[in-house]
mmCIF file of N, CA and C in Angstrom:
data_model
loop_
_atom_site.group_PDB
_atom_site.id
_atom_site.type_symbol
_atom_site.label_atom_id
_atom_site.label_comp_id
_atom_site.label_asym_id
_atom_site.label_seq_id
_atom_site.Cartn_x
_atom_site.Cartn_y
_atom_site.Cartn_z
ATOM 1 N N MET A 1 -4.700 -81.974 42.117
ATOM 2 C CA MET A 1 -6.071 -81.589 41.928
ATOM 3 C C MET A 1 -6.149 -80.452 40.951
ATOM 4 N N SER A 2 -6.932 -80.572 39.878
ATOM 5 C CA SER A 2 -7.027 -79.462 38.971
ATOM 6 C C SER A 2 -8.114 -78.542 39.315
ATOM 7 N N ARG A 3 -7.934 -77.256 39.147
ATOM 8 C CA ARG A 3 -8.870 -76.220 39.451
ATOM 9 C C ARG A 3 -9.091 -75.315 38.259
ATOM 10 N N PRO A 4 -9.957 -75.816 37.291
ATOM 11 C CA PRO A 4 -10.190 -74.940 36.061
ATOM 12 C C PRO A 4 -11.117 -73.878 36.281
ATOM 13 N N LEU A 5 -11.910 -73.782 37.349
ATOM 14 C CA LEU A 5 -12.901 -72.798 37.513
ATOM 15 C C LEU A 5 -12.347 -71.388 37.492
ATOM 16 N N PRO A 6 -11.295 -71.006 38.136
ATOM 17 C CA PRO A 6 -10.779 -69.621 37.930
ATOM 18 C C PRO A 6 -10.421 -69.230 36.506
ATOM 19 N N ILE A 7 -9.896 -70.123 35.760
ATOM 20 C CA ILE A 7 -9.610 -69.827 34.316
ATOM 21 C C ILE A 7 -10.939 -69.739 33.494
ATOM 22 N N VAL A 8 -11.883 -70.615 33.753
ATOM 23 C CA VAL A 8 -13.218 -70.567 33.081
ATOM 24 C C VAL A 8 -13.844 -69.229 33.426
ATOM 25 N N ALA A 9 -13.787 -68.857 34.758
ATOM 26 C CA ALA A 9 -14.447 -67.675 35.179
ATOM 27 C C ALA A 9 -13.811 -66.447 34.485
ATOM 28 N N ALA A 10 -12.478 -66.540 34.468
ATOM 29 C CA ALA A 10 -11.791 -65.321 33.798
ATOM 30 C C ALA A 10 -12.187 -65.334 32.321
ATOM 31 N N ILE A 11 -12.331 -66.409 31.689
ATOM 32 C CA ILE A 11 -12.669 -66.439 30.263
ATOM 33 C C ILE A 11 -14.060 -65.901 30.125
ATOM 34 N N ALA A 12 -14.994 -66.350 30.933
ATOM 35 C CA ALA A 12 -16.277 -65.871 30.911
ATOM 36 C C ALA A 12 -16.374 -64.362 31.139
ATOM 37 N N ILE A 13 -15.689 -63.778 32.130
ATOM 38 C CA ILE A 13 -15.626 -62.417 32.343
ATOM 39 C C ILE A 13 -15.011 -61.698 31.193
ATOM 40 N N GLY A 14 -14.014 -62.293 30.543
ATOM 41 C CA GLY A 14 -13.319 -61.651 29.457
ATOM 42 C C GLY A 14 -14.116 -61.647 28.168
ATOM 43 N N LEU A 15 -15.214 -62.373 28.221
ATOM 44 C CA LEU A 15 -16.058 -62.485 26.968
ATOM 45 C C LEU A 15 -16.685 -61.177 26.715
ATOM 46 N N ALA A 16 -16.287 -60.531 25.636
ATOM 47 C CA ALA A 16 -16.835 -59.228 25.230
ATOM 48 C C ALA A 16 -17.999 -59.376 24.313
ATOM 49 N N LEU A 17 -19.033 -58.600 24.562
ATOM 50 C CA LEU A 17 -20.145 -58.582 23.616
ATOM 51 C C LEU A 17 -19.900 -57.500 22.608
ATOM 52 N N SER A 18 -19.673 -57.898 21.378
ATOM 53 C CA SER A 18 -19.433 -56.968 20.392
ATOM 54 C C SER A 18 -20.360 -57.255 19.093
ATOM 55 N N GLY A 19 -20.624 -56.275 18.368
ATOM 56 C CA GLY A 19 -21.468 -56.414 17.214
ATOM 57 C C GLY A 19 -20.653 -57.024 16.013
ATOM 58 N N CYS A 20 -21.457 -57.357 15.047
ATOM 59 C CA CYS A 20 -20.894 -57.930 13.811
ATOM 60 C C CYS A 20 -21.352 -57.034 12.685
ATOM 61 N N SER A 21 -20.423 -56.429 11.924
ATOM 62 C CA SER A 21 -20.865 -55.614 10.834
ATOM 63 C C SER A 21 -20.829 -56.351 9.538
ATOM 64 N N LEU A 22 -21.402 -55.893 8.497
ATOM 65 C CA LEU A 22 -21.370 -56.392 7.232
ATOM 66 C C LEU A 22 -20.241 -55.843 6.417
ATOM 67 N N MET A 23 -19.230 -55.276 7.027
ATOM 68 C CA MET A 23 -18.061 -54.744 6.384
ATOM 69 C C MET A 23 -18.297 -53.736 5.222
ATOM 70 N N GLY A 24 -19.197 -52.771 5.572
ATOM 71 C CA GLY A 24 -19.378 -51.698 4.629
ATOM 72 C C GLY A 24 -20.282 -51.990 3.450
ATOM 73 N N LYS A 25 -20.961 -53.155 3.448
ATOM 74 C CA LYS A 25 -21.866 -53.467 2.343
ATOM 75 C C LYS A 25 -23.255 -52.822 2.589
ATOM 76 N N SER A 26 -23.974 -52.526 1.508
ATOM 77 C CA SER A 26 -25.206 -51.931 1.702
ATOM 78 C C SER A 26 -26.149 -52.952 2.493
ATOM 79 N N LYS A 27 -27.229 -52.327 3.046
ATOM 80 C CA LYS A 27 -28.199 -53.154 3.818
ATOM 81 C C LYS A 27 -28.925 -54.065 2.872
ATOM 82 N N PRO A 28 -29.028 -55.292 3.058
ATOM 83 C CA PRO A 28 -29.629 -56.315 2.181
ATOM 84 C C PRO A 28 -31.230 -56.219 2.314
ATOM 85 N N SER A 29 -31.914 -56.746 1.289
ATOM 86 C CA SER A 29 -33.352 -56.823 1.386
ATOM 87 C C SER A 29 -33.647 -57.976 2.437
ATOM 88 N N ALA A 30 -34.896 -58.034 2.859
ATOM 89 C CA ALA A 30 -35.300 -59.070 3.845
ATOM 90 C C ALA A 30 -34.975 -60.459 3.252
ATOM 91 N N ALA A 31 -35.224 -60.705 1.930
ATOM 92 C CA ALA A 31 -35.005 -62.044 1.402
ATOM 93 C C ALA A 31 -33.489 -62.387 1.411
ATOM 94 N N ALA A 32 -32.679 -61.441 1.228
ATOM 95 C CA ALA A 32 -31.184 -61.651 1.097
ATOM 96 C C ALA A 32 -30.568 -61.721 2.445
ATOM 97 N N LYS A 33 -31.205 -61.355 3.541
ATOM 98 C CA LYS A 33 -30.551 -61.394 4.854
ATOM 99 C C LYS A 33 -30.024 -62.692 5.251
ATOM 100 N N GLY A 34 -30.858 -63.706 5.008
ATOM 101 C CA GLY A 34 -30.449 -65.172 5.378
ATOM 102 C C GLY A 34 -29.226 -65.570 4.499
ATOM 103 N N ASP A 35 -29.091 -65.067 3.345
ATOM 104 C CA ASP A 35 -27.968 -65.417 2.522
ATOM 105 C C ASP A 35 -26.698 -64.781 2.977
ATOM 106 N N ILE A 36 -26.781 -63.508 3.394
ATOM 107 C CA ILE A 36 -25.570 -62.836 3.905
ATOM 108 C C ILE A 36 -25.082 -63.487 5.217
ATOM 109 N N ALA A 37 -25.980 -63.873 6.028
ATOM 110 C CA ALA A 37 -25.604 -64.542 7.337
ATOM 111 C C ALA A 37 -25.301 -65.980 7.185
ATOM 112 N N ALA A 38 -25.303 -66.492 5.883
ATOM 113 C CA ALA A 38 -24.980 -67.890 5.701
ATOM 114 C C ALA A 38 -23.573 -68.203 6.219
ATOM 115 N N SER A 39 -23.430 -69.451 6.550
ATOM 116 C CA SER A 39 -22.129 -69.770 7.178
ATOM 117 C C SER A 39 -20.919 -69.642 6.333
ATOM 118 N N LYS A 40 -21.130 -69.650 5.047
ATOM 119 C CA LYS A 40 -19.873 -69.697 4.153
ATOM 120 C C LYS A 40 -19.538 -68.280 3.632
ATOM 121 N N VAL A 41 -20.377 -67.228 4.117
ATOM 122 C CA VAL A 41 -19.964 -65.927 3.591
ATOM 123 C C VAL A 41 -18.807 -65.380 4.521
ATOM 124 N N THR A 42 -17.693 -65.349 3.903
ATOM 125 C CA THR A 42 -16.522 -64.976 4.621
ATOM 126 C C THR A 42 -15.292 -64.560 3.749
ATOM 127 N N THR A 43 -14.488 -63.737 4.250
ATOM 128 C CA THR A 43 -13.309 -63.444 3.363
ATOM 129 C C THR A 43 -12.044 -64.115 3.917
ATOM 130 N N ILE A 44 -12.234 -64.931 4.932
ATOM 131 C CA ILE A 44 -11.167 -65.652 5.486
ATOM 132 C C ILE A 44 -11.379 -67.191 5.193
ATOM 133 N N GLY A 45 -10.416 -67.978 5.569
ATOM 134 C CA GLY A 45 -10.450 -69.417 5.135
ATOM 135 C C GLY A 45 -11.450 -70.300 6.030
ATOM 136 N N VAL A 46 -12.001 -69.698 7.149
ATOM 137 C CA VAL A 46 -12.819 -70.485 7.989
ATOM 138 C C VAL A 46 -14.043 -69.734 8.312
ATOM 139 N N ASN A 47 -14.924 -70.302 9.111
ATOM 140 C CA ASN A 47 -16.225 -69.690 9.442
ATOM 141 C C ASN A 47 -15.919 -68.407 10.173
ATOM 142 N N ALA A 48 -16.454 -67.288 9.664
ATOM 143 C CA ALA A 48 -16.120 -65.954 10.278
ATOM 144 C C ALA A 48 -16.776 -65.735 11.669
ATOM 145 N N TYR A 49 -17.907 -66.354 11.894
ATOM 146 C CA TYR A 49 -18.581 -66.295 13.196
ATOM 147 C C TYR A 49 -17.792 -67.035 14.280
ATOM 148 N N LEU A 50 -17.382 -68.223 13.967
ATOM 149 C CA LEU A 50 -16.488 -68.937 14.833
ATOM 150 C C LEU A 50 -15.115 -68.267 15.125
ATOM 151 N N TRP A 51 -14.538 -67.691 14.042
ATOM 152 C CA TRP A 51 -13.329 -66.996 14.221
ATOM 153 C C TRP A 51 -13.450 -65.841 15.127
ATOM 154 N N ARG A 52 -14.502 -64.957 14.880
ATOM 155 C CA ARG A 52 -14.719 -63.788 15.656
ATOM 156 C C ARG A 52 -15.066 -64.101 17.097
ATOM 157 N N ALA A 53 -15.916 -65.068 17.244
ATOM 158 C CA ALA A 53 -16.330 -65.527 18.664
ATOM 159 C C ALA A 53 -15.083 -66.055 19.395
ATOM 160 N N SER A 54 -14.298 -66.764 18.717
ATOM 161 C CA SER A 54 -13.040 -67.329 19.395
ATOM 162 C C SER A 54 -12.155 -66.222 19.867
ATOM 163 N N LEU A 55 -11.871 -65.212 19.014
ATOM 164 C CA LEU A 55 -11.007 -64.112 19.354
ATOM 165 C C LEU A 55 -11.668 -63.213 20.486
ATOM 166 N N ASP A 56 -12.927 -62.979 20.388
ATOM 167 C CA ASP A 56 -13.597 -62.250 21.432
ATOM 168 C C ASP A 56 -13.552 -62.935 22.822
ATOM 169 N N THR A 57 -13.717 -64.314 22.753
ATOM 170 C CA THR A 57 -13.720 -65.053 24.029
ATOM 171 C C THR A 57 -12.416 -65.038 24.735
ATOM 172 N N ILE A 58 -11.319 -65.147 23.921
ATOM 173 C CA ILE A 58 -10.020 -65.114 24.566
ATOM 174 C C ILE A 58 -9.280 -63.829 24.496
ATOM 175 N N SER A 59 -9.974 -62.787 24.233
ATOM 176 C CA SER A 59 -9.369 -61.423 24.020
ATOM 177 C C SER A 59 -8.442 -60.917 25.135
ATOM 178 N N PHE A 60 -8.601 -61.433 26.346
ATOM 179 C CA PHE A 60 -7.818 -61.027 27.523
ATOM 180 C C PHE A 60 -6.491 -61.851 27.608
ATOM 181 N N MET A 61 -6.377 -62.840 26.753
ATOM 182 C CA MET A 61 -5.144 -63.716 26.793
ATOM 183 C C MET A 61 -4.197 -63.260 25.690
ATOM 184 N N PRO A 62 -2.879 -63.303 25.923
ATOM 185 C CA PRO A 62 -1.951 -62.821 24.911
ATOM 186 C C PRO A 62 -1.896 -63.846 23.831
ATOM 187 N N LEU A 63 -1.815 -63.446 22.544
ATOM 188 C CA LEU A 63 -1.839 -64.297 21.396
ATOM 189 C C LEU A 63 -0.390 -64.543 20.899
ATOM 190 N N ILE A 64 -0.089 -65.766 20.456
ATOM 191 C CA ILE A 64 1.184 -66.105 19.922
ATOM 192 C C ILE A 64 0.947 -66.119 18.375
ATOM 193 N N GLN A 65 -0.207 -66.740 17.976
ATOM 194 C CA GLN A 65 -0.524 -66.870 16.582
ATOM 195 C C GLN A 65 -1.987 -66.769 16.356
ATOM 196 N N ALA A 66 -2.381 -66.161 15.236
ATOM 197 C CA ALA A 66 -3.786 -66.023 14.795
ATOM 198 C C ALA A 66 -3.819 -66.063 13.315
ATOM 199 N N ASP A 67 -4.049 -67.258 12.810
ATOM 200 C CA ASP A 67 -4.009 -67.539 11.305
ATOM 201 C C ASP A 67 -5.481 -67.761 10.802
ATOM 202 N N ALA A 68 -6.059 -66.666 10.212
ATOM 203 C CA ALA A 68 -7.391 -66.698 9.796
ATOM 204 C C ALA A 68 -7.682 -67.651 8.631
ATOM 205 N N ASN A 69 -6.634 -67.820 7.828
ATOM 206 C CA ASN A 69 -6.784 -68.727 6.648
ATOM 207 C C ASN A 69 -6.682 -70.182 7.081
ATOM 208 N N GLY A 70 -5.813 -70.440 8.034
ATOM 209 C CA GLY A 70 -5.666 -71.826 8.475
ATOM 210 C C GLY A 70 -6.669 -72.125 9.654
ATOM 211 N N GLY A 71 -7.271 -71.099 10.261
ATOM 212 C CA GLY A 71 -8.191 -71.248 11.351
ATOM 213 C C GLY A 71 -7.545 -71.715 12.693
ATOM 214 N N VAL A 72 -6.320 -71.216 12.915
ATOM 215 C CA VAL A 72 -5.647 -71.606 14.180
ATOM 216 C C VAL A 72 -5.328 -70.340 14.949
ATOM 217 N N ILE A 73 -5.723 -70.412 16.266
ATOM 218 C CA ILE A 73 -5.371 -69.363 17.223
ATOM 219 C C ILE A 73 -4.700 -70.084 18.355
ATOM 220 N N VAL A 74 -3.476 -69.508 18.657
ATOM 221 C CA VAL A 74 -2.612 -70.023 19.776
ATOM 222 C C VAL A 74 -2.373 -68.910 20.785
ATOM 223 N N THR A 75 -2.720 -69.142 22.052
ATOM 224 C CA THR A 75 -2.397 -68.133 23.054
ATOM 225 C C THR A 75 -1.088 -68.436 23.714
ATOM 226 N N ASP A 76 -0.569 -67.446 24.335
ATOM 227 C CA ASP A 76 0.641 -67.581 25.247
ATOM 228 C C ASP A 76 0.025 -68.068 26.551
ATOM 229 N N TRP A 77 0.915 -68.324 27.469
ATOM 230 C CA TRP A 77 0.480 -68.696 28.877
ATOM 231 C C TRP A 77 -0.241 -67.493 29.512
ATOM 232 N N TYR A 78 -1.329 -67.796 30.153
ATOM 233 C CA TYR A 78 -2.116 -66.806 30.871
ATOM 234 C C TYR A 78 -2.306 -67.308 32.319
ATOM 235 N N ALA A 79 -1.945 -66.475 33.244
ATOM 236 C CA ALA A 79 -2.243 -66.734 34.724
ATOM 237 C C ALA A 79 -3.339 -65.750 35.233
ATOM 238 N N ASN A 80 -4.387 -66.225 35.707
ATOM 239 C CA ASN A 80 -5.437 -65.401 36.213
ATOM 240 C C ASN A 80 -4.871 -64.767 37.508
ATOM 241 N N PRO A 81 -5.009 -63.373 37.596
ATOM 242 C CA PRO A 81 -4.475 -62.722 38.798
ATOM 243 C C PRO A 81 -5.019 -63.226 40.087
ATOM 244 N N SER A 82 -6.165 -63.781 40.103
ATOM 245 C CA SER A 82 -6.637 -64.277 41.380
ATOM 246 C C SER A 82 -6.163 -65.727 41.629
ATOM 247 N N SER A 83 -5.413 -66.343 40.756
ATOM 248 C CA SER A 83 -4.850 -67.627 40.876
ATOM 249 C C SER A 83 -3.456 -67.672 40.220
ATOM 250 N N PRO A 84 -2.520 -66.943 40.771
ATOM 251 C CA PRO A 84 -1.293 -66.834 40.033
ATOM 252 C C PRO A 84 -0.339 -68.055 40.048
ATOM 253 N N ASN A 85 -0.756 -69.034 40.802
ATOM 254 C CA ASN A 85 0.063 -70.326 40.750
ATOM 255 C C ASN A 85 -0.363 -71.297 39.737
ATOM 256 N N GLU A 86 -1.195 -70.999 38.873
ATOM 257 C CA GLU A 86 -1.595 -71.811 37.721
ATOM 258 C C GLU A 86 -1.743 -70.925 36.559
ATOM 259 N N ARG A 87 -1.438 -71.511 35.301
ATOM 260 C CA ARG A 87 -1.602 -70.864 34.104
ATOM 261 C C ARG A 87 -2.027 -71.778 33.007
ATOM 262 N N MET A 88 -2.764 -71.179 31.971
ATOM 263 C CA MET A 88 -3.220 -72.029 30.927
ATOM 264 C C MET A 88 -2.746 -71.441 29.551
ATOM 265 N N LYS A 89 -2.786 -72.242 28.543
ATOM 266 C CA LYS A 89 -2.393 -71.943 27.251
ATOM 267 C C LYS A 89 -3.504 -72.727 26.373
ATOM 268 N N LEU A 90 -4.071 -71.969 25.345
ATOM 269 C CA LEU A 90 -5.026 -72.533 24.506
ATOM 270 C C LEU A 90 -4.625 -72.624 23.051
ATOM 271 N N THR A 91 -5.091 -73.592 22.363
ATOM 272 C CA THR A 91 -5.012 -73.711 20.931
ATOM 273 C C THR A 91 -6.486 -73.901 20.427
ATOM 274 N N ILE A 92 -6.941 -73.019 19.600
ATOM 275 C CA ILE A 92 -8.287 -73.132 18.999
ATOM 276 C C ILE A 92 -8.133 -73.377 17.529
ATOM 277 N N SER A 93 -8.816 -74.410 17.043
ATOM 278 C CA SER A 93 -8.755 -74.771 15.605
ATOM 279 C C SER A 93 -10.116 -74.705 15.158
ATOM 280 N N ILE A 94 -10.394 -73.949 13.991
ATOM 281 C CA ILE A 94 -11.658 -73.880 13.288
ATOM 282 C C ILE A 94 -11.384 -74.650 12.043
ATOM 283 N N LEU A 95 -12.163 -75.747 11.967
ATOM 284 C CA LEU A 95 -11.943 -76.720 10.940
ATOM 285 C C LEU A 95 -12.726 -76.744 9.645
ATOM 286 N N ASP A 96 -13.683 -75.810 9.562
ATOM 287 C CA ASP A 96 -14.656 -75.807 8.469
ATOM 288 C C ASP A 96 -15.149 -74.367 8.313
ATOM 289 N N LYS A 97 -15.791 -74.099 7.079
ATOM 290 C CA LYS A 97 -16.406 -72.853 6.858
ATOM 291 C C LYS A 97 -17.892 -72.788 7.350
ATOM 292 N N ASP A 98 -18.373 -73.886 7.779
ATOM 293 C CA ASP A 98 -19.792 -74.007 8.265
ATOM 294 C C ASP A 98 -19.794 -73.812 9.822
ATOM 295 N N LEU A 99 -20.825 -73.160 10.285
ATOM 296 C CA LEU A 99 -21.018 -72.935 11.755
ATOM 297 C C LEU A 99 -21.615 -74.185 12.392
ATOM 298 N N ARG A 100 -20.800 -75.118 12.756
ATOM 299 C CA ARG A 100 -21.204 -76.350 13.345
ATOM 300 C C ARG A 100 -20.281 -76.619 14.520
ATOM 301 N N ALA A 101 -20.908 -77.380 15.486
ATOM 302 C CA ALA A 101 -20.146 -77.737 16.736
ATOM 303 C C ALA A 101 -18.828 -78.518 16.360
ATOM 304 N N ASP A 102 -18.929 -79.418 15.376
ATOM 305 C CA ASP A 102 -17.753 -80.177 15.061
ATOM 306 C C ASP A 102 -16.698 -79.387 14.192
ATOM 307 N N ALA A 103 -17.006 -78.104 13.923
ATOM 308 C CA ALA A 103 -16.003 -77.386 13.199
ATOM 309 C C ALA A 103 -15.111 -76.547 14.120
ATOM 310 N N LEU A 104 -15.195 -76.787 15.445
ATOM 311 C CA LEU A 104 -14.416 -76.091 16.425
ATOM 312 C C LEU A 104 -13.745 -77.132 17.379
ATOM 313 N N ARG A 105 -12.432 -76.869 17.532
ATOM 314 C CA ARG A 105 -11.658 -77.821 18.463
ATOM 315 C C ARG A 105 -10.858 -76.879 19.359
ATOM 316 N N VAL A 106 -10.925 -77.126 20.695
ATOM 317 C CA VAL A 106 -10.175 -76.384 21.635
ATOM 318 C C VAL A 106 -9.300 -77.348 22.384
ATOM 319 N N ALA A 107 -8.010 -77.002 22.436
ATOM 320 C CA ALA A 107 -7.062 -77.757 23.230
ATOM 321 C C ALA A 107 -6.467 -76.890 24.333
ATOM 322 N N ALA A 108 -6.374 -77.282 25.525
ATOM 323 C CA ALA A 108 -5.914 -76.535 26.648
ATOM 324 C C ALA A 108 -4.722 -77.279 27.243
ATOM 325 N N SER A 109 -3.777 -76.413 27.658
ATOM 326 C CA SER A 109 -2.627 -76.946 28.466
ATOM 327 C C SER A 109 -2.662 -76.164 29.729
ATOM 328 N N ARG A 110 -2.328 -76.851 30.839
ATOM 329 C CA ARG A 110 -2.300 -76.184 32.113
ATOM 330 C C ARG A 110 -1.039 -76.528 32.872
ATOM 331 N N GLN A 111 -0.418 -75.535 33.623
ATOM 332 C CA GLN A 111 0.672 -75.749 34.493
ATOM 333 C C GLN A 111 0.420 -75.115 35.795
ATOM 334 N N VAL A 112 1.095 -75.672 36.742
ATOM 335 C CA VAL A 112 0.991 -75.131 38.179
ATOM 336 C C VAL A 112 2.411 -74.871 38.667
ATOM 337 N N ALA A 113 2.586 -73.802 39.459
ATOM 338 C CA ALA A 113 3.804 -73.465 39.998
ATOM 339 C C ALA A 113 4.211 -74.542 41.063
ATOM 340 N N GLN A 114 5.414 -75.021 41.004
ATOM 341 C CA GLN A 114 5.871 -75.977 41.874
ATOM 342 C C GLN A 114 7.406 -75.958 42.002
ATOM 343 N N GLY A 115 7.900 -75.832 43.135
ATOM 344 C CA GLY A 115 9.402 -75.793 43.299
ATOM 345 C C GLY A 115 10.074 -74.769 42.533
ATOM 346 N N GLY A 116 9.442 -73.635 42.401
ATOM 347 C CA GLY A 116 10.160 -72.550 41.737
ATOM 348 C C GLY A 116 9.975 -72.614 40.216
ATOM 349 N N GLY A 117 9.302 -73.538 39.633
ATOM 350 C CA GLY A 117 9.098 -73.657 38.173
ATOM 351 C C GLY A 117 7.665 -74.134 37.917
ATOM 352 N N TRP A 118 7.405 -74.222 36.587
ATOM 353 C CA TRP A 118 6.098 -74.688 36.166
ATOM 354 C C TRP A 118 6.165 -76.133 35.768
ATOM 355 N N VAL A 119 5.018 -76.846 36.298
ATOM 356 C CA VAL A 119 4.934 -78.309 36.047
ATOM 357 C C VAL A 119 3.495 -78.555 35.371
ATOM 358 N N ASP A 120 3.613 -79.350 34.344
ATOM 359 C CA ASP A 120 2.384 -79.678 33.640
ATOM 360 C C ASP A 120 1.401 -80.330 34.520
ATOM 361 N N ALA A 121 0.131 -79.955 34.378
ATOM 362 C CA ALA A 121 -1.028 -80.501 35.240
ATOM 363 C C ALA A 121 -2.137 -80.804 34.334
ATOM 364 N N PRO A 122 -2.952 -81.735 34.798
ATOM 365 C CA PRO A 122 -4.122 -82.126 33.932
ATOM 366 C C PRO A 122 -5.155 -80.975 33.806
ATOM 367 N N VAL A 123 -5.823 -80.987 32.679
ATOM 368 C CA VAL A 123 -6.921 -80.035 32.405
ATOM 369 C C VAL A 123 -8.231 -80.829 32.447
ATOM 370 N N GLN A 124 -9.202 -80.533 33.288
ATOM 371 C CA GLN A 124 -10.487 -81.212 33.265
ATOM 372 C C GLN A 124 -11.162 -81.087 31.924
ATOM 373 N N ALA A 125 -11.810 -82.122 31.469
ATOM 374 C CA ALA A 125 -12.425 -82.156 30.157
ATOM 375 C C ALA A 125 -13.581 -81.064 30.236
ATOM 376 N N ALA A 126 -14.128 -80.884 31.378
ATOM 377 C CA ALA A 126 -15.250 -79.919 31.434
ATOM 378 C C ALA A 126 -14.767 -78.504 31.119
ATOM 379 N N THR A 127 -13.459 -78.232 31.335
ATOM 380 C CA THR A 127 -12.926 -76.881 31.055
ATOM 381 C C THR A 127 -12.967 -76.636 29.543
ATOM 382 N N VAL A 128 -12.458 -77.578 28.798
ATOM 383 C CA VAL A 128 -12.462 -77.509 27.310
ATOM 384 C C VAL A 128 -13.855 -77.458 26.821
ATOM 385 N N GLN A 129 -14.728 -78.290 27.245
ATOM 386 C CA GLN A 129 -16.097 -78.359 26.848
ATOM 387 C C GLN A 129 -16.832 -76.958 27.113
ATOM 388 N N LYS A 130 -16.561 -76.351 28.213
ATOM 389 C CA LYS A 130 -17.127 -75.053 28.517
ATOM 390 C C LYS A 130 -16.589 -73.959 27.611
ATOM 391 N N LEU A 131 -15.330 -73.983 27.320
ATOM 392 C CA LEU A 131 -14.771 -73.022 26.322
ATOM 393 C C LEU A 131 -15.487 -73.106 24.991
ATOM 394 N N GLU A 132 -15.581 -74.342 24.571
ATOM 395 C CA GLU A 132 -16.187 -74.677 23.305
ATOM 396 C C GLU A 132 -17.648 -74.167 23.254
ATOM 397 N N GLU A 133 -18.324 -74.370 24.347
ATOM 398 C CA GLU A 133 -19.719 -73.918 24.524
ATOM 399 C C GLU A 133 -19.808 -72.427 24.454
ATOM 400 N N ILE A 134 -18.954 -71.796 25.182
ATOM 401 C CA ILE A 134 -18.892 -70.276 25.171
ATOM 402 C C ILE A 134 -18.697 -69.735 23.707
ATOM 403 N N ILE A 135 -17.705 -70.377 22.982
ATOM 404 C CA ILE A 135 -17.426 -69.835 21.722
ATOM 405 C C ILE A 135 -18.659 -70.146 20.730
ATOM 406 N N LEU A 136 -19.213 -71.354 20.767
ATOM 407 C CA LEU A 136 -20.258 -71.591 19.905
ATOM 408 C C LEU A 136 -21.456 -70.824 20.188
ATOM 409 N N THR A 137 -21.779 -70.493 21.427
ATOM 410 C CA THR A 137 -22.884 -69.675 21.731
ATOM 411 C C THR A 137 -22.632 -68.274 21.204
ATOM 412 N N LYS A 138 -21.433 -67.747 21.426
ATOM 413 C CA LYS A 138 -21.067 -66.350 20.857
ATOM 414 C C LYS A 138 -21.208 -66.389 19.321
ATOM 415 N N ALA A 139 -20.706 -67.389 18.669
ATOM 416 C CA ALA A 139 -20.763 -67.462 17.203
ATOM 417 C C ALA A 139 -22.262 -67.451 16.770
ATOM 418 N N ARG A 140 -23.025 -68.218 17.405
ATOM 419 C CA ARG A 140 -24.509 -68.171 17.031
ATOM 420 C C ARG A 140 -25.102 -66.827 17.243
ATOM 421 N N ASP A 141 -24.797 -66.170 18.374
ATOM 422 C CA ASP A 141 -25.331 -64.849 18.682
ATOM 423 C C ASP A 141 -24.814 -63.822 17.537
ATOM 424 N N LEU A 142 -23.590 -63.926 17.165
ATOM 425 C CA LEU A 142 -23.151 -63.076 16.077
ATOM 426 C C LEU A 142 -23.807 -63.296 14.767
ATOM 427 N N ARG A 143 -24.125 -64.575 14.476
ATOM 428 C CA ARG A 143 -24.848 -64.912 13.299
ATOM 429 C C ARG A 143 -26.305 -64.341 13.308
ATOM 430 N N ARG A 144 -26.959 -64.584 14.431
ATOM 431 C CA ARG A 144 -28.273 -64.023 14.744
ATOM 432 C C ARG A 144 -28.311 -62.503 14.532
ATOM 433 N N SER A 145 -27.310 -61.816 15.042
ATOM 434 C CA SER A 145 -27.180 -60.386 14.911
ATOM 435 C C SER A 145 -27.099 -59.958 13.474
ATOM 436 N N ALA A 146 -26.311 -60.721 12.676
ATOM 437 C CA ALA A 146 -26.132 -60.371 11.254
ATOM 438 C C ALA A 146 -27.416 -60.513 10.509
ATOM 439 N N ILE A 147 -28.231 -61.590 10.896
ATOM 440 C CA ILE A 147 -29.455 -61.861 10.179
ATOM 441 C C ILE A 147 -30.432 -60.687 10.515
ATOM 442 N N ALA A 148 -30.514 -60.312 11.840
ATOM 443 C CA ALA A 148 -31.476 -59.271 12.266
ATOM 444 C C ALA A 148 -31.111 -57.946 11.655
ATOM 445 N N GLY A 149 -29.925 -57.820 11.221
ATOM 446 C CA GLY A 149 -29.546 -56.508 10.498
ATOM 447 C C GLY A 149 -29.016 -55.524 11.533
#
């Protein structure tokens, strides 16, 4: 029986609300604000809002890899302290420079403690969908904040 709720709860709790700066650029005119917040304004290889939202969402998990040009974030195994007999590992892929739902892919692996070792266990589809939803919502909020100035 899979129990993704403690992990999802930990991810939701770990979700930090942080601002998005324009990286030292002067404040744009009202007409240019939409252009600066456009999905393709980035100095990395993928959508900056999805990238930032992904890192913010999983900030409590240890990272193995974070490749901004390739758009790949890989975490190490994370065990929620309230559920130490299960752990999760995530791979987040950002596939495009546009802020779109299909530009984000989350893959999760789950293991449970059994017989003194870790055994692979299924991850409910709702867990991955919830993580994607959290990241997309955060990315949209970051974009709205950038537009608002």
